[in-house]
Amino acid sequence: MSAVPAVVLVGPMGVGKSTVGRLLAERLGVGYRDTDDDIVAEQGRSIAEIFLDEGEPVFRAIEKRAVHRAVTEHDGVLALGGGAILDEDTRALLAGQRVVYLSMDVEEAVRRTGLNVARPLLAINPRRQWRELMEARRPLYEGVATAVVPTDARSPEEVTQAVLDAVELKQA
């Protein structure tokens, strides 16, 4: 019998999945897991290094395995990397799960991340690339989500409460 995550968080880089995920796990009294952290621990190097050394297809294969393990093993709050939903099998695995898409617009992304720190997919013309990534990914995020929670101009605590409200989970 495999575990079922209490909540799976998806969304673009810099949206706050890790911050909100930790707060959410604390409020629910469950564990927190981030597949990006799993990948870094398993590979012994940063995601940016994997992208640069091996390329995106190799990283996506590593990510797919990490997500599958986490979704089937973890029963707390789970945050997925921004591109995890690109994989069709991953999207199928998320069907029937409680998935929350944390959304934000490009101006919020610029404010939060500066769109320049260790983001291998945004190396050149970050604003345009972020917009293009989001145009491609937004329908995928929305497709796996049981709820969408905008994060723009909200504190992590406000987003956490909105997630709890959206999925109707009670705090521990």
Coordinates of N, CA and C in Angstrom, one line a residue:
M1 N 0.9 -1.2 0.0 CA 0.0 0.0 0.0 C 0.9 1.2 0.0
S2 N 0.7 2.1 -1.0 CA 1.5 3.3 -1.0 C 0.8 4.5 -0.3
A3 N 1.7 5.4 0.1 CA 1.2 6.6 0.8 C 0.5 7.5 -0.2
V4 N -0.3 8.4 0.4 CA -0.9 9.5 -0.4 C -0.6 10.8 0.2
P5 N 0.1 11.7 -0.5 CA 0.4 13.0 0.1 C -0.9 13.8 0.5
A6 N -0.8 14.5 1.6 CA -1.9 15.3 2.1 C -2.2 16.4 1.1
V7 N -1.1 17.0 0.6 CA -1.3 18.1 -0.4 C 0.0 18.0 -1.3
V8 N -0.2 18.2 -2.6 CA 1.0 18.3 -3.5 C 0.9 19.8 -4.0
L9 N 2.0 20.5 -3.9 CA 2.1 21.9 -4.4 C 2.8 21.9 -5.7
V10 N 2.2 22.5 -6.7 CA 2.9 22.7 -8.0 C 2.9 24.2 -8.4
G11 N 3.7 24.6 -9.3 CA 3.8 26.0 -9.7 C 5.2 26.4 -10.2
P12 N 5.3 27.6 -10.7 CA 6.6 28.0 -11.3 C 7.7 28.2 -10.2
M13 N 8.9 28.3 -10.7 CA 10.0 28.6 -9.8 C 9.8 29.9 -9.1
G14 N 10.1 30.0 -7.8 CA 10.0 31.2 -7.1 C 8.6 31.6 -6.6
V15 N 7.7 30.7 -6.8 CA 6.3 31.0 -6.4 C 6.1 30.9 -4.9
G16 N 7.0 30.1 -4.2 CA 6.9 29.9 -2.8 C 6.5 28.6 -2.4
K17 N 6.6 27.6 -3.2 CA 6.2 26.2 -2.9 C 6.9 25.7 -1.7
S18 N 8.2 26.0 -1.5 CA 9.0 25.5 -0.4 C 8.6 26.2 0.9
T19 N 8.5 27.5 0.9 CA 8.1 28.3 2.0 C 6.7 27.9 2.5
V20 N 5.7 27.9 1.5 CA 4.3 27.6 1.9 C 4.2 26.1 2.3
G21 N 5.0 25.3 1.6 CA 4.9 23.9 1.9 C 5.3 23.6 3.4
R22 N 6.4 24.2 3.8 CA 6.8 24.0 5.2 C 5.8 24.6 6.2
L23 N 5.3 25.8 5.9 CA 4.2 26.3 6.8 C 3.0 25.4 6.8
L24 N 2.6 24.9 5.7 CA 1.4 24.1 5.6 C 1.6 22.8 6.4
A25 N 2.8 22.2 6.2 CA 3.1 21.0 6.9 C 3.1 21.2 8.4
E26 N 3.6 22.3 8.9 CA 3.6 22.7 10.3 C 2.2 22.8 10.8
R27 N 1.4 23.6 10.0 CA 0.0 23.8 10.4 C -0.9 22.5 10.5
L28 N -0.5 21.6 9.6 CA -1.3 20.3 9.5 C -0.7 19.2 10.4
G29 N 0.5 19.5 10.9 CA 1.2 18.5 11.8 C 1.6 17.3 11.0
V30 N 2.1 17.5 9.8 CA 2.6 16.4 9.0 C 4.0 16.8 8.5
G31 N 4.7 15.8 7.8 CA 6.0 16.1 7.3 C 6.0 16.9 6.0
Y32 N 7.1 17.4 5.6 CA 7.3 18.2 4.4 C 8.4 17.6 3.6
R33 N 8.2 17.5 2.2 CA 9.2 17.0 1.3 C 9.1 17.8 0.0
D34 N 10.3 18.0 -0.5 CA 10.5 18.8 -1.7 C 11.3 17.9 -2.7
T35 N 10.7 17.6 -3.9 CA 11.5 16.7 -4.8 C 12.8 17.3 -5.3
D36 N 12.9 18.7 -5.4 CA 14.1 19.3 -5.8 C 15.2 19.0 -4.7
D37 N 14.8 19.0 -3.4 CA 15.8 18.6 -2.4 C 16.2 17.2 -2.5
D38 N 15.2 16.3 -2.8 CA 15.5 14.9 -3.0 C 16.6 14.7 -4.1
I39 N 16.4 15.4 -5.2 CA 17.3 15.3 -6.3 C 18.7 15.7 -6.0
V40 N 18.8 16.9 -5.3 CA 20.1 17.4 -4.9 C 20.8 16.4 -4.0
A41 N 20.0 15.9 -3.0 CA 20.6 15.0 -2.1 C 21.1 13.7 -2.8
E42 N 20.3 13.2 -3.7 CA 20.6 11.9 -4.4 C 21.8 12.1 -5.3
Q43 N 21.8 13.2 -6.0 CA 22.8 13.5 -7.1 C 24.1 14.1 -6.5
G44 N 24.0 14.7 -5.3 CA 25.2 15.3 -4.8 C 25.6 16.6 -5.5
R45 N 24.7 17.2 -6.2 CA 25.0 18.5 -6.9 C 23.7 19.2 -7.1
S46 N 23.8 20.5 -7.4 CA 22.7 21.4 -7.6 C 21.9 21.0 -8.9
I47 N 20.7 21.4 -8.9 CA 19.9 21.2 -10.1 C 20.5 22.0 -11.3
A48 N 21.0 23.2 -11.1 CA 21.7 24.0 -12.1 C 22.9 23.2 -12.7
E49 N 23.6 22.5 -11.8 CA 24.8 21.8 -12.2 C 24.4 20.6 -13.1
I50 N 23.3 19.9 -12.7 CA 22.8 18.8 -13.5 C 22.4 19.3 -14.9
F51 N 21.6 20.4 -14.9 CA 21.2 21.0 -16.2 C 22.5 21.3 -17.1
L52 N 23.5 21.9 -16.5 CA 24.6 22.3 -17.3 C 25.5 21.1 -17.7
D53 N 25.7 20.2 -16.8 CA 26.5 19.0 -17.0 C 25.9 18.0 -17.9
E54 N 24.6 17.8 -17.8 CA 23.9 16.6 -18.4 C 22.8 17.0 -19.4
G55 N 22.3 18.2 -19.2 CA 21.2 18.7 -20.1 C 19.8 18.5 -19.5
E56 N 18.9 19.2 -20.0 CA 17.5 19.1 -19.5 C 16.9 17.7 -19.6
P57 N 17.0 16.9 -20.7 CA 16.4 15.6 -20.7 C 16.9 14.7 -19.6
V58 N 18.2 14.7 -19.3 CA 18.7 13.8 -18.2 C 18.1 14.3 -16.9
F59 N 18.1 15.6 -16.7 CA 17.5 16.1 -15.4 C 16.0 15.7 -15.3
R60 N 15.2 15.8 -16.4 CA 13.8 15.5 -16.4 C 13.6 14.0 -16.0
A61 N 14.5 13.2 -16.5 CA 14.4 11.7 -16.2 C 14.6 11.5 -14.7
I62 N 15.6 12.2 -14.2 CA 15.9 12.1 -12.7 C 14.8 12.6 -11.9
E63 N 14.2 13.7 -12.4 CA 13.1 14.4 -11.7 C 11.9 13.4 -11.7
K64 N 11.6 12.8 -12.8 CA 10.4 11.9 -12.9 C 10.5 10.8 -11.9
R65 N 11.7 10.2 -11.8 CA 11.9 9.1 -10.8 C 11.7 9.7 -9.4
A66 N 12.2 10.8 -9.1 CA 12.1 11.4 -7.7 C 10.7 11.8 -7.4
V67 N 9.9 12.3 -8.4 CA 8.5 12.6 -8.1 C 7.7 11.3 -7.9
H68 N 8.0 10.3 -8.7 CA 7.2 9.1 -8.5 C 7.5 8.5 -7.1
R69 N 8.7 8.5 -6.7 CA 9.1 8.0 -5.4 C 8.3 8.8 -4.3
A70 N 8.4 10.1 -4.4 CA 7.9 11.0 -3.4 C 6.3 10.8 -3.3
V71 N 5.7 10.8 -4.4 CA 4.2 10.7 -4.5 C 3.7 9.4 -3.9
T72 N 4.5 8.3 -4.1 CA 4.1 7.0 -3.6 C 4.6 6.7 -2.1
E73 N 5.5 7.5 -1.6 CA 6.1 7.3 -0.3 C 5.7 8.3 0.8
H74 N 5.4 9.5 0.4 CA 5.2 10.6 1.3 C 3.7 10.9 1.6
D75 N 3.4 11.0 2.9 CA 2.0 11.2 3.2 C 1.7 12.6 3.8
G76 N 2.7 13.5 3.7 CA 2.6 14.9 4.2 C 2.4 15.8 3.0
V77 N 3.0 17.0 3.2 CA 3.0 18.0 2.2 C 4.2 17.8 1.2
L78 N 3.9 17.8 -0.1 CA 4.9 17.5 -1.1 C 5.0 18.7 -2.1
A79 N 6.2 19.3 -2.3 CA 6.4 20.3 -3.3 C 7.1 19.7 -4.4
L80 N 6.6 20.0 -5.7 CA 7.3 19.5 -6.9 C 8.1 20.6 -7.5
G81 N 9.1 20.3 -8.2 CA 9.9 21.3 -9.0 C 9.0 21.9 -10.1
G82 N 9.3 23.1 -10.5 CA 8.5 23.8 -11.4 C 8.2 23.1 -12.7
G83 N 9.1 22.3 -13.2 CA 8.8 21.6 -14.5 C 8.4 20.2 -14.4
A84 N 8.2 19.7 -13.2 CA 7.8 18.3 -13.0 C 6.5 17.9 -13.7
I85 N 5.6 18.9 -13.9 CA 4.3 18.6 -14.6 C 4.5 18.4 -16.1
L86 N 5.7 18.7 -16.6 CA 5.9 18.5 -18.0 C 5.8 17.1 -18.5
D87 N 6.0 16.1 -17.5 CA 6.0 14.7 -17.9 C 4.6 14.2 -17.8
E88 N 4.2 13.5 -18.9 CA 2.8 13.0 -19.0 C 2.5 11.9 -17.9
D89 N 3.5 11.1 -17.6 CA 3.3 10.1 -16.5 C 3.2 10.7 -15.2
T90 N 3.9 11.8 -14.9 CA 3.8 12.5 -13.7 C 2.4 13.1 -13.6
R91 N 1.9 13.7 -14.6 CA 0.6 14.3 -14.6 C -0.5 13.2 -14.3
A92 N -0.3 12.0 -14.9 CA -1.2 10.9 -14.7 C -1.2 10.5 -13.2
L93 N 0.1 10.4 -12.6 CA 0.3 10.0 -11.2 C -0.4 11.0 -10.3
L94 N -0.5 12.3 -10.7 CA -1.2 13.3 -9.8 C -2.7 13.3 -9.9
A95 N -3.2 12.6 -10.9 CA -4.7 12.5 -11.0 C -5.3 11.9 -9.7
G96 N -6.3 12.5 -9.2 CA -6.9 12.0 -8.0 C -6.2 12.4 -6.7
Q97 N -5.1 13.1 -6.8 CA -4.4 13.7 -5.6 C -4.9 15.0 -5.3
R98 N -4.7 15.5 -4.1 CA -5.1 16.9 -3.7 C -3.9 17.8 -4.2
V99 N -4.0 18.4 -5.3 CA -2.9 19.2 -5.9 C -3.3 20.7 -5.9
V100 N -2.4 21.5 -5.4 CA -2.7 23.0 -5.4 C -1.6 23.6 -6.3
Y101 N -2.1 24.4 -7.3 CA -1.3 25.2 -8.1 C -1.2 26.6 -7.5
L102 N 0.1 26.9 -7.1 CA 0.4 28.3 -6.6 C 0.8 29.1 -7.8
S103 N 0.0 30.1 -8.1 CA 0.2 30.9 -9.3 C 0.7 32.3 -9.0
M104 N 1.4 32.9 -9.9 CA 1.8 34.3 -9.8 C 2.1 34.9 -11.2
D105 N 2.0 36.2 -11.3 CA 2.3 36.8 -12.6 C 3.7 37.2 -12.8
V106 N 4.1 37.6 -13.9 CA 5.6 37.8 -14.2 C 6.2 38.9 -13.3
E107 N 5.4 40.0 -13.1 CA 5.9 41.0 -12.2 C 6.2 40.5 -10.8
E108 N 5.4 39.7 -10.3 CA 5.6 39.1 -9.0 C 6.9 38.2 -9.0
A109 N 7.0 37.5 -10.1 CA 8.2 36.6 -10.3 C 9.5 37.4 -10.3
V110 N 9.4 38.5 -11.0 CA 10.6 39.4 -11.0 C 10.9 39.9 -9.6
R111 N 9.9 40.4 -8.9 CA 10.1 40.9 -7.6 C 10.7 39.8 -6.7
R112 N 10.2 38.6 -6.7 CA 10.6 37.6 -5.8 C 12.0 37.0 -6.1
T113 N 12.2 36.7 -7.4 CA 13.4 36.0 -7.7 C 14.5 36.8 -8.4
G114 N 14.1 38.0 -8.9 CA 15.0 38.7 -9.8 C 15.2 38.0 -11.1
L115 N 14.6 36.8 -11.2 CA 14.8 36.0 -12.4 C 16.2 35.9 -12.9
N116 N 17.1 35.7 -11.9 CA 18.5 35.5 -12.3 C 19.3 34.6 -11.5
V117 N 18.8 34.1 -10.4 CA 19.6 33.3 -9.5 C 19.5 31.8 -9.8
A118 N 20.5 31.2 -10.3 CA 20.6 29.7 -10.5 C 19.3 29.1 -11.2
R119 N 18.8 29.8 -12.2 CA 17.7 29.4 -12.9 C 18.1 29.0 -14.3
P120 N 18.5 27.8 -14.6 CA 19.2 27.5 -15.9 C 18.2 27.7 -17.1
L121 N 16.9 27.6 -16.9 CA 16.0 27.8 -18.0 C 15.8 29.3 -18.3
L122 N 16.3 30.2 -17.5 CA 16.0 31.6 -17.6 C 17.3 32.4 -17.8
A123 N 18.3 31.8 -18.4 CA 19.6 32.5 -18.5 C 19.6 33.7 -19.4
I124 N 18.9 33.7 -20.5 CA 18.9 34.8 -21.4 C 17.5 35.4 -21.5
N125 N 17.4 36.7 -21.4 CA 16.1 37.4 -21.4 C 15.1 36.7 -20.5
P126 N 15.3 36.8 -19.2 CA 14.5 36.1 -18.2 C 13.0 36.4 -18.3
R127 N 12.7 37.7 -18.4 CA 11.2 38.0 -18.4 C 10.5 37.3 -19.6
R128 N 11.1 37.4 -20.8 CA 10.4 36.8 -21.9 C 10.4 35.2 -21.8
Q129 N 11.5 34.7 -21.3 CA 11.6 33.2 -21.1 C 10.6 32.8 -20.0
W130 N 10.5 33.5 -19.0 CA 9.5 33.2 -17.9 C 8.1 33.2 -18.5
R131 N 7.8 34.2 -19.3 CA 6.4 34.3 -19.9 C 6.2 33.1 -20.8
E132 N 7.2 32.8 -21.6 CA 7.0 31.6 -22.5 C 6.9 30.3 -21.8
L133 N 7.7 30.1 -20.7 CA 7.6 28.9 -19.9 C 6.2 28.8 -19.3
M134 N 5.7 30.0 -18.8 CA 4.3 29.9 -18.2 C 3.2 29.7 -19.2
E135 N 3.4 30.3 -20.4 CA 2.4 30.0 -21.4 C 2.3 28.5 -21.7
A136 N 3.4 27.8 -21.7 CA 3.4 26.4 -22.0 C 3.0 25.6 -20.8
R137 N 3.3 26.0 -19.6 CA 3.1 25.3 -18.4 C 1.8 25.5 -17.7
R138 N 1.2 26.7 -17.8 CA 0.0 27.1 -17.1 C -1.1 26.1 -17.3
P139 N -1.4 25.7 -18.6 CA -2.5 24.7 -18.8 C -2.1 23.3 -18.1
L140 N -0.9 23.0 -18.0 CA -0.5 21.7 -17.3 C -0.7 21.8 -15.8
Y141 N -0.3 23.0 -15.3 CA -0.5 23.2 -13.8 C -2.0 23.1 -13.5
E142 N -2.8 23.9 -14.3 CA -4.2 23.9 -14.1 C -4.8 22.5 -14.3
G143 N -4.3 21.8 -15.3 CA -4.8 20.4 -15.5 C -4.7 19.4 -14.4
V144 N -3.6 19.6 -13.6 CA -3.4 18.6 -12.5 C -4.0 19.2 -11.2
A145 N -4.3 20.4 -11.2 CA -4.7 21.1 -9.9 C -6.2 20.8 -9.5
T146 N -6.4 20.6 -8.3 CA -7.7 20.5 -7.7 C -8.1 21.9 -7.2
A147 N -7.1 22.8 -7.0 CA -7.3 24.2 -6.6 C -6.2 25.0 -7.1
V148 N -6.5 26.3 -7.4 CA -5.5 27.3 -7.8 C -5.5 28.4 -6.7
V149 N -4.3 28.7 -6.2 CA -4.2 29.7 -5.2 C -3.2 30.8 -5.7
P150 N -3.7 32.0 -6.0 CA -2.8 33.1 -6.4 C -2.0 33.5 -5.2
T151 N -0.7 33.8 -5.5 CA 0.2 34.2 -4.4 C 0.6 35.7 -4.5
D152 N 0.2 36.3 -5.6 CA 0.6 37.7 -5.8 C 0.2 38.6 -4.6
A153 N 1.1 39.4 -4.1 CA 0.8 40.4 -3.1 C 0.3 39.7 -1.8
R154 N 0.6 38.5 -1.6 CA 0.2 37.8 -0.4 C 1.4 37.3 0.4
S155 N 1.3 37.3 1.7 CA 2.4 36.8 2.6 C 2.3 35.3 2.5
P156 N 3.4 34.6 2.9 CA 3.4 33.1 2.9 C 2.3 32.6 3.8
E157 N 2.0 33.3 4.9 CA 1.0 32.9 5.9 C -0.4 33.0 5.2
E158 N -0.6 34.1 4.5 CA -1.9 34.3 3.8 C -2.1 33.2 2.7
V159 N -1.0 32.9 2.0 CA -1.1 31.8 1.0 C -1.4 30.5 1.6
T160 N -0.7 30.2 2.7 CA -0.9 28.9 3.4 C -2.4 28.8 3.9
Q161 N -2.9 29.9 4.4 CA -4.3 29.8 4.8 C -5.3 29.6 3.6
A162 N -4.9 30.3 2.5 CA -5.7 30.1 1.3 C -5.7 28.7 0.8
V163 N -4.5 28.0 0.9 CA -4.4 26.6 0.5 C -5.2 25.8 1.4
L164 N -5.1 26.0 2.7 CA -6.0 25.2 3.7 C -7.4 25.4 3.3
D165 N -7.9 26.6 3.1 CA -9.3 26.9 2.7 C -9.7 26.2 1.4
A166 N -8.8 26.2 0.4 CA -9.0 25.7 -0.9 C -9.2 24.2 -0.9
V167 N -8.4 23.5 0.0 CA -8.5 22.0 0.0 C -9.3 21.6 1.2
E168 N -9.8 22.5 2.0 CA -10.7 22.2 3.2 C -10.0 21.2 4.1
L169 N -8.8 21.5 4.4 CA -8.1 20.7 5.4 C -8.1 21.4 6.7
K170 N -8.2 20.6 7.8 CA -8.2 21.1 9.1 C -6.8 21.1 9.7
Q171 N -6.4 22.1 10.4 CA -5.1 22.1 11.1 C -5.1 21.1 12.2
A172 N -3.9 20.6 12.4 CA -3.7 19.7 13.5 C -3.8 20.3 14.9

